[in-house]
Structure formats: structure tokens, C-alpha cells
PDB file of C-alpha atoms in Angstrom:
ATOM      1  CA  MET K1117       0.000   0.000   0.000  1.00 54.00           C
ATOM      2  CA  VAL K1118       2.803   2.407   0.916  1.00 62.00           C
ATOM      3  CA  GLU K1119       4.739   1.509  -2.239  1.00 60.00           C
ATOM      4  CA  ASN K1120       1.619   2.208  -4.313  1.00 57.00           C
ATOM      5  CA  ALA K1121       1.308   5.653  -2.723  1.00 59.00           C
ATOM      6  CA  HIS K1122       4.967   6.365  -3.402  1.00 75.00           C
ATOM      7  CA  SER K1123       4.602   5.226  -7.005  1.00 67.00           C
ATOM      8  CA  THR K1124       1.692   7.606  -7.424  1.00 67.00           C
ATOM      9  CA  VAL K1125       3.745  10.506  -6.048  1.00 73.00           C
ATOM     10  CA  ARG K1126       6.643   9.682  -8.342  1.00 69.00           C
ATOM     11  CA  SER K1127       4.333   9.522 -11.348  1.00 66.00           C
ATOM     12  CA  LEU K1128       3.140  13.057 -10.574  1.00 72.00           C
ATOM     13  CA  ALA K1129       6.598  14.465  -9.880  1.00 76.00           C
ATOM     14  CA  PRO K1130       7.989  16.560 -12.718  1.00 85.00           C
ATOM     15  CA  ARG K1131      11.597  15.401 -12.624  1.00 82.00           C
ATOM     16  CA  ALA K1132      11.125  12.427 -14.970  1.00 82.00           C
ATOM     17  CA  ARG K1133       9.891  14.777 -17.725  1.00 91.00           C
ATOM     18  CA  TRP K1134      11.851  17.832 -16.648  1.00 93.00           C
ATOM     19  CA  SER K1135      13.422  18.428 -20.064  1.00 92.00           C
ATOM     20  CA  GLU K1136       9.972  18.645 -21.642  1.00 94.00           C
ATOM     21  CA  LEU K1137       8.635  21.324 -19.282  1.00 96.00           C
ATOM     22  CA  SER K1138       8.332  24.987 -20.109  1.00 97.00           C
ATOM     23  CA  GLN K1139       9.966  27.590 -17.874  1.00 97.00           C
ATOM     24  CA  ALA K1140       6.573  28.414 -16.371  1.00 97.00           C
ATOM     25  CA  GLU K1141       5.961  24.729 -15.564  1.00 96.00           C
ATOM     26  CA  ARG K1142       9.389  24.381 -13.955  1.00 97.00           C
ATOM     27  CA  ASP K1143       8.768  27.455 -11.825  1.00 98.00           C
ATOM     28  CA  ALA K1144       5.329  26.162 -10.805  1.00 97.00           C
ATOM     29  CA  ALA K1145       6.796  22.806  -9.727  1.00 97.00           C
ATOM     30  CA  TYR K1146       8.485  24.528  -6.747  1.00 98.00           C
ATOM     31  CA  ASP K1147       6.146  27.497  -6.165  1.00 98.00           C
ATOM     32  CA  ASN K1148       4.577  26.705  -2.799  1.00 98.00           C
ATOM     33  CA  ASN K1149       2.929  30.105  -2.428  1.00 97.00           C
ATOM     34  CA  ALA K1150       1.019  29.713  -5.694  1.00 97.00           C
ATOM     35  CA  ALA K1151       0.169  26.052  -5.016  1.00 97.00           C
ATOM     36  CA  VAL K1152      -1.532  26.887  -1.686  1.00 97.00           C
ATOM     37  CA  LYS K1153      -4.335  29.273  -2.571  1.00 95.00           C
ATOM     38  CA  ASN K1154      -4.659  30.790   0.920  1.00 97.00           C
ATOM     39  CA  SER K1155      -0.894  30.910   1.508  1.00 98.00           C
ATOM     40  CA  ALA K1156      -0.888  34.686   2.047  1.00 97.00           C
ATOM     41  CA  ALA K1157      -3.438  34.384   4.868  1.00 98.00           C
ATOM     42  CA  LEU K1158      -1.573  31.444   6.433  1.00 97.00           C
ATOM     43  CA  ILE K1159       1.722  33.335   6.328  1.00 97.00           C
ATOM     44  CA  ALA K1160       0.142  36.461   7.812  1.00 97.00           C
ATOM     45  CA  ALA K1161      -1.392  34.435  10.659  1.00 97.00           C
ATOM     46  CA  ARG K1162       1.946  32.734  11.345  1.00 97.00           C
ATOM     47  CA  ASN K1163       3.796  36.047  11.427  1.00 97.00           C
ATOM     48  CA  GLU K1164       1.203  37.660  13.705  1.00 97.00           C
ATOM     49  CA  ALA K1165       1.284  34.763  16.163  1.00 96.00           C
ATOM     50  CA  SER K1166       5.086  34.763  16.194  1.00 97.00           C
ATOM     51  CA  GLY K1167       5.274  38.509  16.775  1.00 96.00           C
ATOM     52  CA  ARG K1168       2.871  38.218  19.694  1.00 95.00           C
ATOM     53  CA  LEU K1169       4.593  35.230  21.320  1.00 93.00           C
ATOM     54  CA  ARG K1170       8.168  36.374  20.794  1.00 93.00           C
ATOM     55  CA  GLY K1171       7.573  39.275  23.140  1.00 86.00           C
ATOM     56  CA  THR K1172       5.838  37.283  25.875  1.00 92.00           C
ATOM     57  CA  LEU K1173       7.733  33.997  26.171  1.00 92.00           C
ATOM     58  CA  LYS K1174      10.690  33.617  28.520  1.00 92.00           C
ATOM     59  CA  SER K1175      13.579  34.236  26.149  1.00 96.00           C
ATOM     60  CA  HIS K1176      17.037  35.537  25.336  1.00 97.00           C
ATOM     61  CA  LEU K1177      16.745  37.211  21.939  1.00 98.00           C
ATOM     62  CA  ASP K1178      19.101  38.433  19.215  1.00 97.00           C
ATOM     63  CA  LEU K1179      22.226  36.748  20.572  1.00 98.00           C
ATOM     64  CA  PRO K1180      25.042  36.971  17.993  1.00 98.00           C
ATOM     65  CA  TYR K1181      26.754  33.728  16.992  1.00 98.00           C
ATOM     66  CA  GLY K1182      28.680  35.147  14.026  1.00 97.00           C
ATOM     67  CA  GLU K1183      29.668  38.357  12.299  1.00 97.00           C
ATOM     68  CA  ARG K1184      26.956  38.722   9.632  1.00 98.00           C
ATOM     69  CA  ALA K1185      23.742  40.640  10.284  1.00 97.00           C
ATOM     70  CA  ASN K1186      21.515  37.544  10.373  1.00 98.00           C
ATOM     71  CA  ASN K1187      23.934  35.525  12.518  1.00 98.00           C
ATOM     72  CA  LYS K1188      21.761  35.794  15.609  1.00 98.00           C
ATOM     73  CA  ILE K1189      19.952  33.183  17.657  1.00 98.00           C
ATOM     74  CA  ASP K1190      16.855  33.344  19.875  1.00 98.00           C
ATOM     75  CA  LEU K1191      16.787  31.069  22.935  1.00 98.00           C
ATOM     76  CA  TYR K1192      13.634  30.011  24.775  1.00 98.00           C
ATOM     77  CA  PRO K1193      14.913  28.098  27.827  1.00 98.00           C
ATOM     78  CA  ALA K1194      12.878  25.506  29.672  1.00 98.00           C
ATOM     79  CA  THR K1195      12.639  25.412  33.456  1.00 97.00           C
ATOM     80  CA  ARG K1196      15.427  22.832  33.650  1.00 97.00           C
ATOM     81  CA  PRO K1197      18.786  23.673  32.011  1.00 97.00           C
ATOM     82  CA  ASP K1198      19.305  20.005  31.116  1.00 98.00           C
ATOM     83  CA  ALA K1199      15.967  19.789  29.293  1.00 98.00           C
ATOM     84  CA  PRO K1200      16.206  18.682  25.661  1.00 98.00           C
ATOM     85  CA  CYS K1201      16.413  21.482  23.106  1.00 98.00           C
ATOM     86  CA  LEU K1202      14.749  21.793  19.713  1.00 98.00           C
ATOM     87  CA  VAL K1203      16.878  23.840  17.310  1.00 98.00           C
ATOM     88  CA  PHE K1204      14.620  25.003  14.471  1.00 98.00           C
ATOM     89  CA  LEU K1205      15.790  26.308  11.088  1.00 98.00           C
ATOM     90  CA  HIS K1206      13.300  28.400   9.137  1.00 98.00           C
ATOM     91  CA  GLY K1207      12.421  28.099   5.453  1.00 98.00           C
ATOM     92  CA  GLY K1208      12.056  30.508   2.552  1.00 98.00           C
ATOM     93  CA  TYR K1209      14.121  28.947  -0.265  1.00 98.00           C
ATOM     94  CA  TRP K1210      17.321  30.294   1.350  1.00 98.00           C
ATOM     95  CA  GLN K1211      16.372  33.855   0.308  1.00 98.00           C
ATOM     96  CA  ARG K1212      13.535  35.100   2.525  1.00 97.00           C
ATOM     97  CA  ASN K1213      12.006  34.922   6.028  1.00 98.00           C
ATOM     98  CA  SER K1214      13.780  35.210   9.371  1.00 98.00           C
ATOM     99  CA  ARG K1215      13.931  33.543  12.762  1.00 98.00           C
ATOM    100  CA  GLU K1216      11.491  36.043  14.331  1.00 97.00           C
ATOM    101  CA  LEU K1217       8.655  34.794  12.109  1.00 98.00           C
ATOM    102  CA  PHE K1218       8.713  31.285  13.588  1.00 98.00           C
ATOM    103  CA  ALA K1219       8.503  31.950  17.331  1.00 98.00           C
ATOM    104  CA  MET K1220       4.983  30.480  17.291  1.00 97.00           C
ATOM    105  CA  LEU K1221       6.555  27.019  16.981  1.00 97.00           C
ATOM    106  CA  VAL K1222       8.004  27.263  20.488  1.00 97.00           C
ATOM    107  CA  GLU K1223       4.635  26.380  22.018  1.00 96.00           C
ATOM    108  CA  GLY K1224       4.582  22.795  20.775  1.00 98.00           C
ATOM    109  CA  VAL K1225       7.619  21.269  22.453  1.00 98.00           C
ATOM    110  CA  ALA K1226       7.755  23.840  25.278  1.00 98.00           C
ATOM    111  CA  ALA K1227       4.509  22.345  26.575  1.00 98.00           C
ATOM    112  CA  HIS K1228       6.523  19.146  27.166  1.00 98.00           C
ATOM    113  CA  GLY K1229       9.334  20.862  29.049  1.00 98.00           C
ATOM    114  CA  TRP K1230      11.725  21.440  26.138  1.00 98.00           C
ATOM    115  CA  SER K1231      13.904  24.433  25.377  1.00 98.00           C
ATOM    116  CA  VAL K1232      13.877  25.915  21.867  1.00 98.00           C
ATOM    117  CA  ALA K1233      16.601  27.699  19.903  1.00 98.00           C
ATOM    118  CA  ILE K1234      15.895  29.456  16.601  1.00 98.00           C
ATOM    119  CA  PRO K1235      18.994  30.613  14.716  1.00 98.00           C
ATOM    120  CA  GLY K1236      18.826  33.032  11.829  1.00 98.00           C
ATOM    121  CA  TYR K1237      21.084  32.741   8.815  1.00 98.00           C
ATOM    122  CA  SER K1238      22.196  34.907   5.908  1.00 98.00           C
ATOM    123  CA  LEU K1239      20.127  34.955   2.731  1.00 98.00           C
ATOM    124  CA  ALA K1240      20.800  34.857  -1.002  1.00 98.00           C
ATOM    125  CA  PRO K1241      21.712  36.805  -3.047  1.00 98.00           C
ATOM    126  CA  GLU K1242      23.801  38.582  -0.379  1.00 98.00           C
ATOM    127  CA  VAL K1243      25.681  35.316   0.227  1.00 98.00           C
ATOM    128  CA  SER K1244      25.946  31.977  -1.586  1.00 98.00           C
ATOM    129  CA  LEU K1245      24.250  28.760  -0.539  1.00 98.00           C
ATOM    130  CA  THR K1246      27.700  27.468   0.367  1.00 98.00           C
ATOM    131  CA  ASP K1247      27.972  30.324   2.856  1.00 98.00           C
ATOM    132  CA  ILE K1248      24.473  29.668   4.247  1.00 98.00           C
ATOM    133  CA  VAL K1249      25.142  25.971   4.799  1.00 98.00           C
ATOM    134  CA  ALA K1250      28.380  26.814   6.640  1.00 98.00           C
ATOM    135  CA  GLU K1251      26.567  29.123   9.071  1.00 98.00           C
ATOM    136  CA  ILE K1252      24.440  26.391  10.683  1.00 98.00           C
ATOM    137  CA  PRO K1253      27.397  24.509  12.253  1.00 98.00           C
ATOM    138  CA  ARG K1254      28.629  27.863  13.564  1.00 98.00           C
ATOM    139  CA  ALA K1255      25.290  28.421  15.294  1.00 98.00           C
ATOM    140  CA  LEU K1256      25.490  24.926  16.782  1.00 98.00           C
ATOM    141  CA  ASP K1257      29.080  25.548  17.895  1.00 98.00           C
ATOM    142  CA  TRP K1258      27.913  28.712  19.651  1.00 98.00           C
ATOM    143  CA  LEU K1259      25.089  26.839  21.361  1.00 98.00           C
ATOM    144  CA  ALA K1260      27.496  24.163  22.558  1.00 98.00           C
ATOM    145  CA  ALA K1261      29.868  26.790  23.964  1.00 98.00           C
ATOM    146  CA  HIS K1262      27.382  29.301  25.378  1.00 98.00           C
ATOM    147  CA  GLY K1263      23.941  27.708  25.661  1.00 98.00           C
ATOM    148  CA  ALA K1264      24.404  26.619  29.262  1.00 98.00           C
ATOM    149  CA  SER K1265      24.971  30.269  30.273  1.00 98.00           C
ATOM    150  CA  TYR K1266      21.403  30.936  29.137  1.00 98.00           C
ATOM    151  CA  GLY K1267      19.842  27.807  30.627  1.00 98.00           C
ATOM    152  CA  VAL K1268      20.012  25.642  27.488  1.00 98.00           C
ATOM    153  CA  ALA K1269      22.298  22.656  28.019  1.00 98.00           C
ATOM    154  CA  GLY K1270      20.296  19.530  27.106  1.00 98.00           C
ATOM    155  CA  ARG K1271      20.452  17.200  24.110  1.00 98.00           C
ATOM    156  CA  VAL K1272      19.712  18.828  20.768  1.00 98.00           C
ATOM    157  CA  VAL K1273      17.215  17.730  18.153  1.00 98.00           C
ATOM    158  CA  LEU K1274      17.752  19.693  14.938  1.00 98.00           C
ATOM    159  CA  SER K1275      14.645  20.415  12.881  1.00 98.00           C
ATOM    160  CA  GLY K1276      13.779  22.642   9.967  1.00 98.00           C
ATOM    161  CA  TRP K1277      11.102  23.317   7.400  1.00 98.00           C
ATOM    162  CA  SER K1278      11.415  23.781   3.626  1.00 98.00           C
ATOM    163  CA  ALA K1279      14.892  25.251   2.993  1.00 98.00           C
ATOM    164  CA  GLY K1280      15.499  24.685   6.705  1.00 98.00           C
ATOM    165  CA  ALA K1281      14.962  20.948   6.189  1.00 98.00           C
ATOM    166  CA  HIS K1282      17.724  20.944   3.593  1.00 98.00           C
ATOM    167  CA  LEU K1283      19.974  22.702   6.116  1.00 98.00           C
ATOM    168  CA  VAL K1284      19.080  20.060   8.731  1.00 98.00           C
ATOM    169  CA  ALA K1285      20.210  17.312   6.377  1.00 98.00           C
ATOM    170  CA  MET K1286      23.468  19.147   5.763  1.00 98.00           C
ATOM    171  CA  ALA K1287      24.193  19.781   9.475  1.00 98.00           C
ATOM    172  CA  LEU K1288      22.988  16.461  10.918  1.00 98.00           C
ATOM    173  CA  GLY K1289      26.543  15.259  11.498  1.00 98.00           C
ATOM    174  CA  HIS K1290      27.399  18.087  13.897  1.00 98.00           C
ATOM    175  CA  PRO K1291      28.515  16.648  17.276  1.00 98.00           C
ATOM    176  CA  ARG K1292      25.977  18.764  19.194  1.00 97.00           C
ATOM    177  CA  VAL K1293      23.079  17.158  17.268  1.00 98.00           C
ATOM    178  CA  HIS K1294      21.522  14.017  18.729  1.00 98.00           C
ATOM    179  CA  ALA K1295      18.960  13.461  15.935  1.00 98.00           C
ATOM    180  CA  GLY K1296      16.930  15.399  13.371  1.00 98.00           C
ATOM    181  CA  LEU K1297      13.512  16.041  11.862  1.00 98.00           C
ATOM    182  CA  ALA K1298      13.423  17.428   8.306  1.00 99.00           C
ATOM    183  CA  ILE K1299      10.039  18.836   7.206  1.00 98.00           C
ATOM    184  CA  SER K1300       8.986  19.486   3.596  1.00 98.00           C
ATOM    185  CA  GLY K1301      12.496  19.808   2.281  1.00 98.00           C
ATOM    186  CA  VAL K1302      14.314  19.961  -1.050  1.00 98.00           C
ATOM    187  CA  TYR K1303      17.137  17.436  -1.168  1.00 98.00           C
ATOM    188  CA  ASP K1304      18.307  17.675  -4.795  1.00 98.00           C
ATOM    189  CA  LEU K1305      19.269  21.168  -5.943  1.00 98.00           C
ATOM    190  CA  ALA K1306      19.650  20.425  -9.651  1.00 97.00           C
ATOM    191  CA  PRO K1307      16.031  21.254 -10.613  1.00 97.00           C
ATOM    192  CA  ILE K1308      16.137  24.433  -8.507  1.00 98.00           C
ATOM    193  CA  ARG K1309      18.812  25.820 -10.824  1.00 97.00           C
ATOM    194  CA  ASP K1310      16.308  25.610 -13.681  1.00 97.00           C
ATOM    195  CA  THR K1311      13.697  27.750 -11.906  1.00 98.00           C
ATOM    196  CA  GLY K1312      13.345  31.429 -11.080  1.00 98.00           C
ATOM    197  CA  LEU K1313      14.600  30.635  -7.584  1.00 98.00           C
ATOM    198  CA  ASN K1314      18.086  30.488  -9.058  1.00 98.00           C
ATOM    199  CA  ASN K1315      18.056  34.191  -9.887  1.00 98.00           C
ATOM    200  CA  ALA K1316      19.113  34.798  -6.294  1.00 98.00           C
ATOM    201  CA  LEU K1317      20.904  31.518  -5.560  1.00 98.00           C
ATOM    202  CA  LYS K1318      23.100  31.322  -8.690  1.00 98.00           C
ATOM    203  CA  LEU K1319      23.893  27.679  -7.992  1.00 98.00           C
ATOM    204  CA  THR K1320      27.069  26.237  -9.479  1.00 98.00           C
ATOM    205  CA  ASP K1321      27.730  22.657 -10.585  1.00 98.00           C
ATOM    206  CA  GLU K1322      30.011  22.297  -7.588  1.00 98.00           C
ATOM    207  CA  GLU K1323      27.288  23.447  -5.169  1.00 98.00           C
ATOM    208  CA  ILE K1324      24.717  21.088  -6.639  1.00 98.00           C
ATOM    209  CA  ALA K1325      27.120  18.191  -6.149  1.00 98.00           C
ATOM    210  CA  ALA K1326      28.330  19.225  -2.698  1.00 98.00           C
ATOM    211  CA  LEU K1327      25.090  20.553  -1.174  1.00 98.00           C
ATOM    212  CA  SER K1328      22.419  18.117  -2.401  1.00 98.00           C
ATOM    213  CA  PRO K1329      21.738  15.530   0.321  1.00 98.00           C
ATOM    214  CA  LEU K1330      20.461  13.098  -2.313  1.00 98.00           C
ATOM    215  CA  ARG K1331      23.915  13.199  -3.943  1.00 98.00           C
ATOM    216  CA  LEU K1332      25.978  12.816  -0.748  1.00 98.00           C
ATOM    217  CA  SER K1333      26.952   9.987   1.559  1.00 97.00           C
ATOM    218  CA  VAL K1334      24.352   9.288   4.217  1.00 98.00           C
ATOM    219  CA  THR K1335      24.858  10.630   7.747  1.00 98.00           C
ATOM    220  CA  PRO K1336      24.095   7.625  10.004  1.00 97.00           C
ATOM    221  CA  LYS K1337      22.330   9.569  12.772  1.00 97.00           C
ATOM    222  CA  ARG K1338      18.582   9.194  13.184  1.00 98.00           C
ATOM    223  CA  LEU K1339      16.600  11.516  10.917  1.00 98.00           C
ATOM    224  CA  GLU K1340      12.826  11.563  10.582  1.00 98.00           C
ATOM    225  CA  ILE K1341      11.641  12.959   7.234  1.00 98.00           C
ATOM    226  CA  ALA K1342       8.170  14.521   7.073  1.00 98.00           C
ATOM    227  CA  TYR K1343       6.059  15.927   4.256  1.00 98.00           C
ATOM    228  CA  GLY K1344       2.429  16.882   3.737  1.00 98.00           C
ATOM    229  CA  THR K1345       0.331  14.683   1.469  1.00 97.00           C
ATOM    230  CA  SER K1346      -1.116  17.828  -0.157  1.00 97.00           C
ATOM    231  CA  GLU K1347       2.267  19.325  -1.012  1.00 97.00           C
ATOM    232  CA  LEU K1348       3.740  19.809  -4.453  1.00 97.00           C
ATOM    233  CA  PRO K1349       4.769  16.445  -5.969  1.00 96.00           C
ATOM    234  CA  ALA K1350       8.374  17.603  -6.424  1.00 96.00           C
ATOM    235  CA  LEU K1351       8.776  18.105  -2.675  1.00 96.00           C
ATOM    236  CA  MET K1352       6.963  14.916  -1.724  1.00 97.00           C
ATOM    237  CA  CYS K1353       9.148  12.955  -4.127  1.00 96.00           C
ATOM    238  CA  ASP K1354      12.348  14.437  -2.699  1.00 97.00           C
ATOM    239  CA  SER K1355      11.295  13.373   0.810  1.00 98.00           C
ATOM    240  CA  ILE K1356      10.465   9.835  -0.313  1.00 97.00           C
ATOM    241  CA  ASP K1357      13.672   9.503  -2.337  1.00 97.00           C
ATOM    242  CA  PHE K1358      15.810  10.839   0.507  1.00 98.00           C
ATOM    243  CA  HIS K1359      14.230   8.406   2.955  1.00 98.00           C
ATOM    244  CA  ASP K1360      14.757   5.537   0.497  1.00 97.00           C
ATOM    245  CA  LYS K1361      18.422   6.489   0.135  1.00 98.00           C
ATOM    246  CA  ARG K1362      18.860   6.506   3.885  1.00 98.00           C
ATOM    247  CA  MET K1363      17.059   3.172   4.283  1.00 98.00           C
ATOM    248  CA  ALA K1364      19.335   1.610   1.654  1.00 98.00           C
ATOM    249  CA  ALA K1365      22.278   2.751   3.785  1.00 98.00           C
ATOM    250  CA  GLN K1366      20.570   1.361   6.921  1.00 98.00           C
ATOM    251  CA  ALA K1367      20.408   4.819   8.492  1.00 98.00           C
ATOM    252  CA  PRO K1368      17.684   5.126  11.150  1.00 98.00           C
ATOM    253  CA  GLY K1369      14.609   7.310  10.808  1.00 98.00           C
ATOM    254  CA  LYS K1370      10.998   7.150   9.713  1.00 98.00           C
ATOM    255  CA  LEU K1371       9.174   8.716   6.785  1.00 98.00           C
ATOM    256  CA  ILE K1372       6.203  10.686   8.129  1.00 98.00           C
ATOM    257  CA  PRO K1373       3.468  11.650   5.649  1.00 98.00           C
ATOM    258  CA  VAL K1374       1.251  14.221   7.380  1.00 98.00           C
ATOM    259  CA  GLU K1375      -2.198  13.505   6.008  1.00 97.00           C
ATOM    260  CA  GLY K1376      -3.909  16.433   4.290  1.00 97.00           C
ATOM    261  CA  ALA K1377      -1.194  18.958   5.145  1.00 98.00           C
ATOM    262  CA  ASP K1378       0.129  21.397   2.579  1.00 98.00           C
ATOM    263  CA  HIS K1379       3.458  23.209   2.659  1.00 98.00           C
ATOM    264  CA  PHE K1380       2.208  25.748   5.218  1.00 98.00           C
ATOM    265  CA  THR K1381      -0.374  23.900   7.325  1.00 98.00           C
ATOM    266  CA  ILE K1382       2.165  21.148   8.087  1.00 98.00           C
ATOM    267  CA  LEU K1383       3.718  23.531  10.623  1.00 98.00           C
ATOM    268  CA  GLU K1384       0.590  23.188  12.774  1.00 98.00           C
ATOM    269  CA  ALA K1385       1.735  19.628  13.506  1.00 98.00           C
ATOM    270  CA  LEU K1386       4.851  21.150  15.080  1.00 98.00           C
ATOM    271  CA  ARG K1387       3.082  24.045  16.779  1.00 98.00           C
ATOM    272  CA  ARG K1388       0.375  22.081  18.638  1.00 98.00           C
ATOM    273  CA  PRO K1389       1.527  20.263  21.795  1.00 98.00           C
ATOM    274  CA  ASP K1390      -0.428  17.213  20.564  1.00 98.00           C
ATOM    275  CA  GLY K1391       0.840  17.524  16.975  1.00 98.00           C
ATOM    276  CA  VAL K1392       2.199  14.490  15.168  1.00 98.00           C
ATOM    277  CA  LEU K1393       5.553  16.209  14.581  1.00 98.00           C
ATOM    278  CA  VAL K1394       5.869  17.167  18.248  1.00 98.00           C
ATOM    279  CA  ASP K1395       5.375  13.479  19.042  1.00 98.00           C
ATOM    280  CA  ALA K1396       8.015  12.597  16.442  1.00 98.00           C
ATOM    281  CA  ILE K1397      10.532  14.987  17.997  1.00 98.00           C
ATOM    282  CA  ARG K1398       9.948  13.637  21.487  1.00 98.00           C
ATOM    283  CA  ARG K1399      10.443  10.062  20.249  1.00 97.00           C
ATOM    284  CA  LEU K1400      13.831  10.989  18.824  1.00 97.00           C
ATOM    285  CA  LEU K1401      15.253  10.906  22.345  1.00 94.00           C
ATOM    286  CA  ASN K1402      14.149   7.305  22.948  1.00 86.00           C
TER     287      ASN K1402
END
């Protein structure tokens, strides 16, 4: 039954007929905002909730971990310093959004006694994707060195959504990371170069080879891979293919299809204390 579902997703995914697609069709294959008709309202609600919560939750905000403007991290410590910590990496195709817009996600795991850390990172076209990928280990290094001073000293689960999921896959091997959850990610960059997204990213052949998790050796740490069953086929297929690659290498981690979720509503499963992705994160410590 699962294989049938995966076959259906692959049949809908555009990669097999990529060379036949027009530029407009290639752009549409990765355009989450256009694919979700009420995306503007969902984004506005997310931003409003994050703005409201960021100012009321117990926190240490805007802590610099590097020299660039976006190299700052927000910490939301739990009551116990040794509580586990969710480190969340935001999405936006590596060229938009910021850490402040995702504070609403703190509620989910905080209800179970977890700390949360949300690092920002630099965006294209100001820096390359190579630069962006290199910033995440620096944020994790900073957390390892300084987190305890702010009440965040427990085991780290690294999670991210959309572009953030790609960054999770790239940083999973960091020694501070116990396990990971990648949500709605892109794991092969080659098709991205053929879309309008590349106007800012300007991906090179070397970056596609070095920064595509589907083209790299598997990191053996546990990684759960989640996607919404109402997402664009290209993203669903990347999640399935990445999980298959990891399974073939006997790397631990489940594939989690979130029934009925699109690219934006899937975050509710991480925001609600009873959400399926909150449960998945908590299980990663077992």
C-alpha cells in the first residue's frame, strides 16, 4: 500500500519529464505560495502569532553567533537547564524569512518541558548557498559553547522546514546534534537551478554536487523525514527519495506523511503540543 502511494507521487513528480517542461511549468513545480491558494493568509497568521509570542515567552533574543547581520539566535529556555532542546531552522528557499517569524513554533515542544533555539542565517543573493550551509554549524558551535549560560544545556534535536529541512540534512553530522527532523524539504538542488529561484541563488555545478543531500553519503544519525500529502509532488518525491536512500544505507529514521497537510499547514503539527511532529521529535530521544 505504501509503495503504491509512493509510485503515485513519483508519477506526478515533474523530474522524470523535466526536459519537456516549459519555464513556467518548472517554476510552478516549486512554487509553494502559488500552489496553496490561501498561503498569504496562512503566512500572515503565522507572522502575527510569532510577533505576539516572541515578546511574551521567557527568552534571550538576538544573541550573535557570528559576524553577519543575520547571525543571531533566539533562545527560549525551559525550566530545567538540562531539558532537551529543539533547534529550528526556518524556510524561505534560502532567500527570505527570518527567525522572528517562527517563534509560534516554540509552544509545541515547550509544553513538554523542552527548550527551543531558533537561529537566523544569511540569505541569497547577499551570500551563496555554500555560505548559508556553513553558518548552521557555527550556530550549533555557539550553542554548545554558550547555551548553558542561558539555561540551554540539554540534548539537541535539529529540525527545519522547507529550505530549513535541507539545512538540517546538511548539518545532521554536527557533534551537538543528537537526531533530526526534516520537514517538507528539497534534497536535490539540480532542478532548482532551472527555476526562477536560481536568480538569487546562482547555484554552481560544484554546489549542486556538494550541497544536495540526495547526492551525498548518508549521515548515520537518526533523521525523521516529514512531508504533507497535499504538497507539491516535487517536494513529496524528494522526501520519499531521501528516505529511500537513507534506508538503503541502513540509516535510522521514519518517513512521516502528514495527512492532508500542505506546505504551510504542516507547521501546525509542530506548533500544537499534541501535533504528530511534536510526538516525532519527542520520540527521537528514545
